[in-house]
Amino acid sequence: MAGVQKFKKILLIDQNGGYVTVSPTMPVNTKDTAYKVQISPVNEDKAGSVEGSFERSMEALMSSVAQELSKALKVDQLRVEVMTRLTGIERRIDTESLRGVEVEKCRKEIREIRDQFFESQKKYFDYLKQPTFNIWHWEPNEMLSLLEHMYYELGLVQEWNINPITLKRWLLCVQENYRNNPFHNFRHCFCVSQMMYGVINLCKLTESIPLCDLGILLTSAVCHDLDHPGYNNAYQINARTELAIRYNNISPLENHHCSVAFQILSKPEFNIFANVSNDTFKAIQNGMIQLILATDMARHNEILEAFKSRVDNFDFHNDEHLTSLKMILIKCCDISNEVRPMEISEPWLDCLLEEYFNQSDREKLEGLPVAPFMDRDKVTKPSAQIGFLKFVLIPMFSALSKTFPQIEPIMVKPLIDAREHYERMQEDMENGRKKAENAAAT
């Protein structure tokens, strides 16, 4: 910063007096909410010594490494940034007249930290591609950075010539437009998007599907439940809500998710498609609408049967076949929780039942029909999952495995294991109930 002396601290402070952390999701610095810049001196005695310079160099190194480790960004970009910083530190050490032995020791430590850092980042990004990825371990800002990484790693930023700042703002706006529901929230959005990213890598879809279509898949996953109110289509229609009236009782929620997605994209500061041609944008828009509408479970049998009719002679160059596949892919990712390990999937079931019970309680109060699978007085974990696994999940993922056999052990088998887990749980509950009844009778 011009006019600032050497060895000064530069801090950003918001209008409430709080420090602003420099990060991908930091608030926009506007005219009305401008940051204040505070410049503070550091210890001058330490600043003037060779020893102090060495310590500052290492502190700067560790600080930059810690900041980068706290975010999940692109490996290649990180490599360039960190290499540049480390080279700068080495040059500073050279100019501070440290003895040769001390300089070499410092360089060795820097190389070790650099190698550990790169290896750690690579492991995170490889893990991000796995269906076993634990989505409960990540904070919202980290999920945003991981979503951003997916767009870079797949080549979508380059394909669509996306402004990097616009991508960050769009993701942040998407996050803000997911409500704090027990289940249909931003973490669910990230969960579905991560599974889509995992399927793209597992099935090597970059080799068989155009990059623009992969971008449509990922972006549809990100937007597929925007502004979900926490009450399903049956409630919207039975309660004659504004959404049901607006969309004539036809997939009111899914139509609303599409509408909100393109309302966001209509604003220049959030439009990640600003630099594509009109024809490309129309194709993206039509593709996203088609996929988000496909997540309405009322259309499940229709979409699955259409895909199964094409599986035996599937043609990646046939537009109808490709559209059918994309619809199945987003449906699979949307309801893929049981593919994950039980310690990850079961908390999602708790969240889903909480949302179901909230709806059924409201339906009882309003005198509306209550679905048995949502009634807290009738449903149990096993009863909620066994039928869903047996008649919905396993048949759909099994159909997909005919086109992509590699998902059989990684996705279909865990679903079968989950069904057996809940069948054992149901049996244990039934045995416990009978024991209790017998004890009461005696």
XYZ file of C-alpha atoms in Angstrom:
442
model
C 0.000 0.000 0.000
C 1.444 3.361 -1.004
C 2.737 5.502 1.868
C 2.886 2.667 4.394
C 6.277 2.076 5.966
C 7.974 -1.303 6.169
C 6.913 -3.645 9.022
C 3.405 -2.203 9.508
C 0.220 -4.184 10.070
C -2.706 -3.365 7.758
C -6.134 -4.304 9.134
C -9.630 -4.040 7.589
C -12.422 -3.008 9.982
C -16.150 -2.965 9.206
C -18.626 -0.300 10.269
C -19.401 -2.167 13.483
C -15.777 -2.174 14.558
C -15.178 -5.850 13.758
C -12.167 -7.138 11.870
C -12.845 -8.292 8.303
C -11.244 -11.593 7.336
C -9.970 -11.678 3.764
C -11.664 -14.715 2.217
C -13.680 -15.748 -0.857
C -16.924 -15.041 0.989
C -15.997 -11.719 2.589
C -18.740 -9.038 2.351
C -18.614 -6.742 -0.664
C -16.888 -3.429 0.077
C -19.556 -0.914 -0.993
C -19.773 2.845 -0.759
C -22.331 2.619 2.051
C -20.476 -0.065 4.012
C -16.886 0.849 3.220
C -14.135 -0.783 5.233
C -11.842 1.285 7.397
C -8.115 0.694 7.025
C -6.098 0.621 10.253
C -2.305 0.680 10.148
C -0.504 -0.502 13.294
C 3.223 -0.649 14.044
C 4.966 -3.841 15.110
C 7.843 -4.147 17.577
C 10.569 -1.954 16.070
C 13.406 -3.650 17.982
C 12.435 -6.971 16.556
C 11.750 -5.443 13.169
C 15.269 -4.146 12.817
C 17.109 -7.369 13.616
C 18.129 -10.301 11.427
C 16.593 -12.646 13.983
C 13.351 -10.714 13.812
C 13.363 -10.923 10.028
C 13.766 -14.697 10.143
C 10.906 -15.030 12.624
C 8.709 -12.735 10.565
C 9.473 -14.765 7.451
C 8.492 -18.002 9.132
C 5.394 -16.405 10.711
C 4.354 -15.096 7.313
C 4.884 -18.533 5.819
C 2.890 -20.347 8.509
C 0.126 -17.745 8.342
C -0.243 -18.117 4.581
C -0.196 -21.910 4.824
C -2.816 -21.884 7.587
C -5.072 -19.606 5.572
C -4.794 -21.793 2.504
C -5.418 -24.973 4.483
C -8.638 -23.484 5.851
C -10.022 -23.188 2.326
C -10.538 -25.786 -0.343
C -9.349 -24.133 -3.544
C -7.813 -25.327 -6.773
C -4.598 -27.325 -6.388
C -2.953 -25.801 -9.446
C -3.805 -22.264 -8.431
C -2.657 -22.930 -4.881
C 0.623 -24.319 -6.147
C 1.358 -21.129 -8.082
C 0.318 -18.842 -5.212
C 2.219 -20.670 -2.487
C 5.323 -21.152 -4.641
C 5.358 -17.412 -5.324
C 5.075 -16.598 -1.617
C 7.742 -19.085 -0.607
C 10.127 -17.771 -3.260
C 9.588 -14.265 -1.939
C 10.358 -15.397 1.605
C 13.559 -17.085 0.461
C 14.681 -13.885 -1.272
C 14.014 -11.848 1.854
C 16.039 -14.263 3.952
C 18.941 -13.994 1.491
C 18.937 -10.210 1.731
C 18.904 -10.180 5.547
C 22.482 -11.530 5.775
C 21.687 -14.796 7.580
C 24.546 -17.238 7.835
C 24.638 -19.892 5.125
C 23.782 -22.744 7.488
C 20.729 -20.922 8.835
C 19.539 -20.054 5.338
C 19.844 -23.663 4.163
C 18.015 -24.902 7.256
C 15.228 -22.416 6.641
C 14.938 -23.425 2.984
C 14.736 -27.087 3.941
C 11.900 -26.378 6.390
C 10.089 -24.364 3.740
C 10.369 -27.218 1.224
C 9.026 -29.707 3.774
C 6.046 -27.498 4.664
C 5.356 -26.865 0.984
C 5.356 -30.586 0.145
C 3.127 -31.422 3.124
C 0.745 -28.649 2.156
C 0.392 -29.787 -1.460
C -0.092 -33.418 -0.426
C -2.760 -32.424 2.098
C -4.674 -30.403 -0.504
C -4.488 -33.215 -3.062
C -5.958 -35.682 -0.548
C -8.877 -33.325 0.159
C -9.668 -32.903 -3.525
C -9.415 -36.628 -4.242
C -11.733 -37.250 -1.278
C -14.200 -34.710 -2.677
C -14.720 -37.018 -5.662
C -15.788 -39.990 -3.508
C -19.410 -40.976 -2.731
C -18.223 -41.635 0.843
C -17.377 -37.920 1.292
C -18.533 -36.779 4.739
C -20.560 -33.625 4.187
C -21.059 -33.085 7.937
C -17.415 -32.036 8.450
C -17.608 -28.778 6.508
C -18.661 -25.242 7.440
C -20.756 -23.169 4.991
C -17.802 -21.068 3.795
C -15.827 -24.267 3.154
C -18.701 -25.788 1.193
C -18.786 -22.638 -0.941
C -15.072 -22.971 -1.674
C -15.465 -26.654 -2.531
C -18.294 -25.864 -4.945
C -16.100 -23.198 -6.512
C -13.320 -25.759 -6.889
C -15.668 -28.089 -8.778
C -16.304 -25.410 -11.428
C -12.584 -24.824 -11.873
C -11.559 -28.473 -11.827
C -14.147 -29.509 -14.417
C -13.065 -26.655 -16.700
C -16.413 -24.850 -16.542
C -14.887 -21.486 -15.611
C -12.885 -21.593 -18.823
C -15.674 -23.176 -20.902
C -18.178 -20.464 -19.996
C -15.586 -17.715 -19.474
C -16.942 -17.100 -15.971
C -15.694 -14.045 -14.106
C -14.107 -15.496 -10.909
C -15.643 -12.767 -8.710
C -19.065 -13.378 -10.262
C -18.749 -17.092 -9.502
C -18.041 -16.345 -5.833
C -20.938 -13.890 -5.592
C -23.326 -16.290 -7.348
C -22.482 -19.149 -4.980
C -22.896 -16.880 -1.961
C -26.272 -15.680 -3.275
C -27.356 -19.288 -3.847
C -26.443 -20.109 -0.258
C -28.474 -17.153 1.013
C -31.516 -18.373 -0.945
C -31.647 -21.760 0.764
C -33.842 -21.633 3.857
C -32.871 -23.031 7.233
C -35.051 -26.146 6.953
C -34.180 -29.363 8.790
C -33.525 -31.170 5.487
C -33.967 -28.999 2.393
C -31.194 -26.541 3.206
C -27.832 -25.439 1.784
C -26.041 -28.499 3.148
C -28.475 -30.673 1.152
C -27.657 -28.562 -1.914
C -23.946 -29.188 -1.324
C -24.588 -32.890 -0.679
C -26.405 -33.339 -4.008
C -23.816 -31.263 -5.890
C -20.918 -33.218 -4.366
C -22.552 -36.521 -5.341
C -23.023 -35.216 -8.889
C -19.337 -34.211 -8.979
C -18.443 -37.661 -7.656
C -20.568 -39.439 -10.284
C -19.034 -37.325 -13.050
C -15.586 -38.497 -11.959
C -16.525 -42.093 -11.087
C -18.297 -42.693 -14.394
C -15.718 -40.661 -16.372
C -18.504 -38.606 -17.889
C -15.998 -36.080 -19.237
C -15.157 -38.723 -21.858
C -18.737 -39.314 -23.026
C -20.798 -36.181 -22.309
C -20.130 -32.644 -23.630
C -18.643 -30.270 -21.059
C -21.589 -27.876 -21.344
C -23.959 -30.705 -20.382
C -21.784 -31.534 -17.365
C -22.041 -27.884 -16.367
C -25.821 -28.053 -16.700
C -25.838 -31.143 -14.449
C -23.711 -29.515 -11.756
C -25.479 -26.150 -11.866
C -28.892 -27.838 -11.734
C -27.751 -29.763 -8.663
C -26.653 -26.515 -7.004
C -29.991 -24.807 -7.758
C -32.413 -27.737 -7.555
C -34.074 -26.849 -4.201
C -33.641 -23.068 -4.053
C -36.000 -21.380 -1.566
C -37.618 -24.693 -0.581
C -40.232 -23.816 2.092
C -39.958 -27.147 3.935
C -43.429 -28.336 2.873
C -43.789 -30.643 -0.131
C -45.942 -30.430 -3.262
C -48.805 -32.363 -1.685
C -49.082 -29.735 1.027
C -48.825 -26.866 -1.486
C -51.673 -28.315 -3.544
C -53.913 -29.349 -0.642
C -53.423 -26.017 1.150
C -53.949 -24.116 -2.110
C -50.835 -22.053 -1.521
C -49.675 -19.191 -3.733
C -47.108 -21.489 -5.364
C -49.714 -24.114 -6.199
C -52.020 -21.496 -7.712
C -49.188 -19.833 -9.651
C -48.097 -23.104 -11.257
C -51.563 -24.678 -11.639
C -50.731 -27.539 -9.231
C -48.030 -28.793 -11.634
C -44.740 -29.369 -9.783
C -45.156 -26.105 -7.861
C -41.937 -26.447 -5.853
C -39.732 -27.498 -8.758
C -41.096 -24.678 -10.912
C -40.369 -22.279 -8.055
C -36.781 -23.546 -7.705
C -36.245 -22.885 -11.426
C -37.757 -19.440 -11.170
C -35.581 -18.417 -8.232
C -32.471 -19.795 -9.972
C -33.004 -17.592 -13.012
C -34.096 -14.582 -10.967
C -30.652 -14.744 -9.357
C -28.919 -15.204 -12.711
C -30.827 -12.248 -14.171
C -28.756 -9.878 -12.013
C -25.428 -8.931 -13.644
C -23.411 -9.350 -10.447
C -24.556 -12.998 -10.169
C -24.764 -13.993 -13.842
C -22.138 -16.699 -14.349
C -23.414 -17.102 -17.936
C -22.852 -13.461 -18.908
C -20.106 -14.316 -21.388
C -21.763 -17.174 -23.291
C -23.650 -16.749 -26.559
C -27.423 -16.367 -26.621
C -27.831 -19.846 -28.118
C -25.627 -21.375 -25.417
C -27.559 -19.592 -22.677
C -30.886 -20.847 -24.068
C -29.519 -24.396 -24.121
C -28.280 -24.053 -20.535
C -31.584 -22.568 -19.363
C -33.702 -25.217 -21.072
C -31.433 -27.966 -19.774
C -31.547 -26.727 -16.187
C -35.336 -26.340 -16.225
C -35.705 -29.858 -17.620
C -33.453 -31.372 -14.940
C -34.831 -29.471 -11.950
C -38.403 -30.352 -12.960
C -37.293 -33.992 -13.160
C -36.641 -34.024 -9.398
C -40.401 -34.051 -8.725
C -40.937 -37.559 -7.321
C -44.438 -37.580 -8.821
C -42.682 -38.168 -12.171
C -40.376 -40.913 -10.860
C -41.903 -43.919 -12.649
C -42.296 -42.029 -15.920
C -38.622 -40.968 -15.975
C -37.223 -44.306 -14.783
C -39.223 -46.374 -17.289
C -38.136 -44.083 -20.139
C -34.496 -44.568 -19.178
C -34.831 -48.343 -18.754
C -36.292 -48.611 -22.246
C -33.058 -47.119 -23.638
C -30.477 -48.821 -21.406
C -29.825 -51.905 -23.554
C -29.023 -49.822 -26.646
C -27.885 -46.590 -25.037
C -26.394 -44.063 -27.457
C -24.449 -41.089 -26.066
C -24.856 -39.318 -29.412
C -28.658 -39.509 -29.272
C -30.115 -36.336 -27.695
C -33.151 -38.150 -26.262
C -30.966 -40.828 -24.688
C -28.621 -38.206 -23.254
C -31.492 -36.170 -21.804
C -32.957 -39.308 -20.220
C -29.569 -40.118 -18.664
C -29.146 -36.600 -17.272
C -32.605 -36.771 -15.677
C -31.729 -40.075 -14.011
C -28.386 -38.687 -12.828
C -29.886 -35.698 -11.046
C -32.631 -37.886 -9.568
C -30.042 -40.343 -8.257
C -27.941 -37.562 -6.731
C -30.978 -35.852 -5.187
C -31.929 -38.949 -3.164
C -28.475 -40.496 -2.771
C -27.986 -40.203 0.995
C -28.253 -43.955 1.565
C -25.337 -44.519 -0.816
C -23.077 -42.968 1.802
C -21.817 -44.767 4.937
C -24.442 -45.217 7.655
C -22.803 -42.685 9.999
C -23.296 -40.062 7.276
C -26.682 -41.134 5.911
C -28.597 -41.796 9.128
C -28.383 -38.198 10.426
C -29.932 -37.150 7.111
C -32.852 -39.477 7.807
C -33.328 -37.791 11.180
C -33.406 -34.402 9.424
C -35.883 -35.629 6.825
C -38.238 -37.114 9.414
C -38.114 -33.875 11.402
C -39.210 -31.956 8.300
C -41.901 -34.544 7.551
C -43.234 -34.374 11.109
C -43.335 -30.570 10.983
C -45.488 -30.820 7.862
C -47.811 -33.529 9.179
C -48.332 -31.590 12.424
C -49.330 -28.540 10.414
C -51.589 -30.601 8.145
C -53.416 -31.991 11.189
C -53.925 -28.484 12.561
C -55.261 -27.258 9.204
C -57.451 -30.320 8.608
C -55.510 -31.399 5.517
C -54.752 -34.976 4.381
C -51.688 -36.500 6.097
C -49.445 -38.982 4.289
C -48.795 -42.061 6.504
C -45.038 -41.902 5.827
C -44.966 -38.391 7.339
C -47.103 -39.015 10.430
C -45.033 -39.022 13.616
C -47.619 -41.328 15.213
C -47.165 -44.005 12.537
C -43.727 -43.808 10.946
C -40.443 -45.280 12.199
C -36.976 -45.179 10.683
C -37.256 -48.715 9.276
C -40.754 -48.176 7.894
C -39.611 -44.926 6.283
C -36.612 -46.454 4.532
C -37.216 -50.124 3.676
C -39.856 -49.505 1.023
C -38.031 -46.453 -0.344
C -34.816 -48.431 -0.711
C -36.528 -51.504 -2.134
C -38.861 -49.896 -4.646
C -37.192 -46.571 -5.514
C -33.463 -46.365 -4.832
C -32.204 -49.863 -5.640
C -34.143 -50.212 -8.932
C -33.039 -46.759 -10.140
C -29.343 -47.148 -9.259
C -29.389 -50.703 -10.655
C -30.718 -49.357 -13.973
C -27.925 -46.763 -14.014
C -25.347 -49.489 -13.303
C -26.226 -51.175 -16.604
C -24.769 -48.160 -18.384
C -22.000 -47.597 -15.826
C -21.060 -50.964 -14.217
C -18.463 -49.263 -11.986
C -21.194 -47.916 -9.701
C -22.402 -51.430 -8.770
C -19.965 -52.005 -5.856
C -19.728 -48.338 -4.877
C -23.392 -47.321 -4.968
C -25.750 -50.265 -5.478
C -24.175 -52.526 -2.849
C -24.343 -49.850 -0.100
C -28.057 -49.448 -0.869
C -28.611 -53.195 -0.440
C -26.610 -53.074 2.806
C -28.742 -50.150 3.998
C -31.959 -52.052 3.244
C -30.690 -55.045 5.248
C -29.679 -52.722 8.094
C -33.176 -51.269 8.361
C -34.785 -54.702 8.003
C -32.749 -55.883 10.993
C -33.713 -52.737 12.867
C -37.388 -53.361 12.113
C -37.096 -56.962 13.267
C -35.435 -55.884 16.515
C -38.163 -53.301 17.124
C -40.880 -55.887 16.465
C -39.250 -58.374 18.846
C -38.976 -55.669 21.481
C -42.623 -54.779 21.055
C -43.714 -58.407 21.443
C -41.574 -58.828 24.569
C -43.149 -55.723 26.067
C -46.651 -56.989 25.273
C -45.922 -60.397 26.809
C -44.469 -58.795 29.911
C -47.557 -56.614 30.259
C -49.863 -59.615 29.849
C -48.182 -61.500 32.668
